[in-house]
């Protein structure tokens, strides 16, 4: 009597089943249900698979890796597990906001502050470079048409050219950059009235060949004037990052800034406390020059995320003055570290918001 060949248990299906319990922390969904596990293959006792992160800057890679390895090990038989990592950033569909999304740009976010001189441009530039260093496709628009500082901070000098009727952005550190500073003469005073601000921003956004971007970051002029209003009417924003120094007067402006963005239906991605403290290089003593922790308290009180503290460090300023922002030193650099933390936080908040906002209903 010939025995029937034994049907091998489907080991790939068993792996997928085991992984169905692993959660993606920002989506609050299972990795498998969210289709973030792909190409599960089993060869003997060796397992290989691809895991898709919600952003190259996702802060959850270590957690997900640990959970995936634990879940597979729980099956008992696998001896090796090889994970290929990739990332797909979700798109802000602009639910409930004005304007059309920029073709090819998945998320546009503004860096704003209630007060001038708190380090907004420095944060915008370093966030951008940090996201790029982490592997995201990111562009930077200097939306401060009154006092464009971005070109200097990135060491860019030159005029953009027209290509197929679109302005080709200049590039630094792998990032396409556009600034009014490229189009006006240095030192020239430009007087902008409200409608001109909107017109200038429209051109910088819509007449520029940005290409495919996960994130386009816009550095805004200080305060709650024309620029944030115009920007939010030109295209849907994934959100705004608010930069503040820790002292009470700055925090009053943070509250105003948050109220403004809420009125414009722009989500606040979070608050960053800049110039949070100073550590003396010779003694290691810590000085809280502008007080400390106020931005975190204000964020908690207003129910918005806190994205981290950046110390006052002369190296930050010197690096910007030399056109080589500290984030270009990479994620393991101590001075650059807080900007990378903030970049991961921003990516995470955008993922959460995009997941929470439904796609617009199809028009029937
Ligand atoms: N964490 C920091 N440590 C040291 N210097 C900093 C830090 N952040 C910013 N600076 C410096 O403070 C100055 C003001 O920063 P920045 O231009 O980024 O502020 P801003 O909010 O964009 O100003 P504005 O309101 O004029 O646009 C710059 O010289 C910058 O190099
Ligand atoms: Mg600025």
PDB file of C-alpha atoms and ligand atoms in Angstrom, residues 113 115-124 144 147 149 153 219-223 243 274-276 310-318 320-321 339, ligand 1:
ATOM      1  CA  UNK A 113       6.661  80.448  16.176  1.00  0.00           C
ATOM      2  CA  UNK A 115       7.881  85.199  18.537  1.00  0.00           C
ATOM      3  CA  UNK A 116      10.840  86.088  16.351  1.00  0.00           C
ATOM      4  CA  UNK A 117      14.361  84.892  16.917  1.00  0.00           C
ATOM      5  CA  UNK A 118      13.486  81.711  18.806  1.00  0.00           C
ATOM      6  CA  UNK A 119      15.369  79.473  16.372  1.00  0.00           C
ATOM      7  CA  UNK A 120      12.610  78.605  13.922  1.00  0.00           C
ATOM      8  CA  UNK A 121      14.782  78.676  10.797  1.00  0.00           C
ATOM      9  CA  UNK A 122      17.522  76.727  12.572  1.00  0.00           C
ATOM     10  CA  UNK A 123      14.963  74.087  13.551  1.00  0.00           C
ATOM     11  CA  UNK A 124      13.436  74.004  10.043  1.00  0.00           C
ATOM     12  CA  UNK A 144      10.143  83.822   5.302  1.00  0.00           C
ATOM     13  CA  UNK A 147      13.983  87.876   5.927  1.00  0.00           C
ATOM     14  CA  UNK A 149      17.803  83.041   6.234  1.00  0.00           C
ATOM     15  CA  UNK A 153      22.202  78.402   6.823  1.00  0.00           C
ATOM     16  CA  UNK A 219       9.999  77.857   7.370  1.00  0.00           C
ATOM     17  CA  UNK A 220       7.560  80.651   8.212  1.00  0.00           C
ATOM     18  CA  UNK A 221       8.239  84.222   9.293  1.00  0.00           C
ATOM     19  CA  UNK A 222       7.560  84.827  13.008  1.00  0.00           C
ATOM     20  CA  UNK A 223       4.137  85.501  14.431  1.00  0.00           C
ATOM     21  CA  UNK A 243       9.168  76.423  18.166  1.00  0.00           C
ATOM     22  CA  UNK A 274      14.721  75.621  21.814  1.00  0.00           C
ATOM     23  CA  UNK A 275      17.524  77.181  23.847  1.00  0.00           C
ATOM     24  CA  UNK A 276      16.201  74.970  26.600  1.00  0.00           C
ATOM     25  CA  UNK A 310      17.204  71.569  22.118  1.00  0.00           C
ATOM     26  CA  UNK A 311      19.956  73.032  24.285  1.00  0.00           C
ATOM     27  CA  UNK A 312      21.542  76.384  23.647  1.00  0.00           C
ATOM     28  CA  UNK A 313      24.859  75.447  22.070  1.00  0.00           C
ATOM     29  CA  UNK A 314      27.224  77.834  20.307  1.00  0.00           C
ATOM     30  CA  UNK A 315      28.093  75.005  17.894  1.00  0.00           C
ATOM     31  CA  UNK A 316      24.548  75.147  16.521  1.00  0.00           C
ATOM     32  CA  UNK A 317      24.951  78.800  15.630  1.00  0.00           C
ATOM     33  CA  UNK A 318      28.489  78.461  14.287  1.00  0.00           C
ATOM     34  CA  UNK A 320      24.507  77.526  10.690  1.00  0.00           C
ATOM     35  CA  UNK A 321      26.679  80.575  10.117  1.00  0.00           C
ATOM     36  CA  UNK A 339      17.096  67.466  15.966  1.00  0.00           C
TER      37      UNK A 339
HETATM   38  N1  LIG B   1      19.879  75.852  19.971  1.00  0.00           N
HETATM   39  C1  LIG B   1      20.606  76.914  19.619  1.00  0.00           C
HETATM   40  N2  LIG B   1      21.819  77.157  20.176  1.00  0.00           N
HETATM   41  C2  LIG B   1      22.536  78.242  19.820  1.00  0.00           C
HETATM   42  N3  LIG B   1      22.167  79.147  18.925  1.00  0.00           N
HETATM   43  C3  LIG B   1      20.973  78.963  18.325  1.00  0.00           C
HETATM   44  C4  LIG B   1      20.131  77.843  18.637  1.00  0.00           C
HETATM   45  N4  LIG B   1      19.024  77.936  17.871  1.00  0.00           N
HETATM   46  C5  LIG B   1      19.168  79.057  17.130  1.00  0.00           C
HETATM   47  N5  LIG B   1      20.327  79.685  17.413  1.00  0.00           N
HETATM   48  C6  LIG B   1      20.834  80.933  16.836  1.00  0.00           C
HETATM   49  O1  LIG B   1      19.907  81.954  17.192  1.00  0.00           O
HETATM   50  C7  LIG B   1      19.758  82.880  16.122  1.00  0.00           C
HETATM   51  C8  LIG B   1      18.285  82.960  15.715  1.00  0.00           C
HETATM   52  O2  LIG B   1      17.895  81.722  15.168  1.00  0.00           O
HETATM   53  P1  LIG B   1      16.951  81.619  13.900  1.00  0.00           P
HETATM   54  O3  LIG B   1      17.355  82.539  12.834  1.00  0.00           O
HETATM   55  O4  LIG B   1      16.837  80.173  13.580  1.00  0.00           O
HETATM   56  O5  LIG B   1      15.591  82.128  14.567  1.00  0.00           O
HETATM   57  P2  LIG B   1      14.200  82.464  13.860  1.00  0.00           P
HETATM   58  O6  LIG B   1      13.151  82.128  14.871  1.00  0.00           O
HETATM   59  O7  LIG B   1      14.107  81.817  12.543  1.00  0.00           O
HETATM   60  O8  LIG B   1      14.328  84.016  13.686  1.00  0.00           O
HETATM   61  P3  LIG B   1      13.351  84.968  12.819  1.00  0.00           P
HETATM   62  O9  LIG B   1      12.170  85.172  13.691  1.00  0.00           O
HETATM   63  O10 LIG B   1      14.179  86.182  12.631  1.00  0.00           O
HETATM   64  O11 LIG B   1      13.028  84.260  11.545  1.00  0.00           O
HETATM   65  C9  LIG B   1      20.667  82.397  15.011  1.00  0.00           C
HETATM   66  O12 LIG B   1      21.895  83.053  15.102  1.00  0.00           O
HETATM   67  C10 LIG B   1      20.863  80.918  15.320  1.00  0.00           C
HETATM   68  O13 LIG B   1      22.103  80.414  14.849  1.00  0.00           O
END
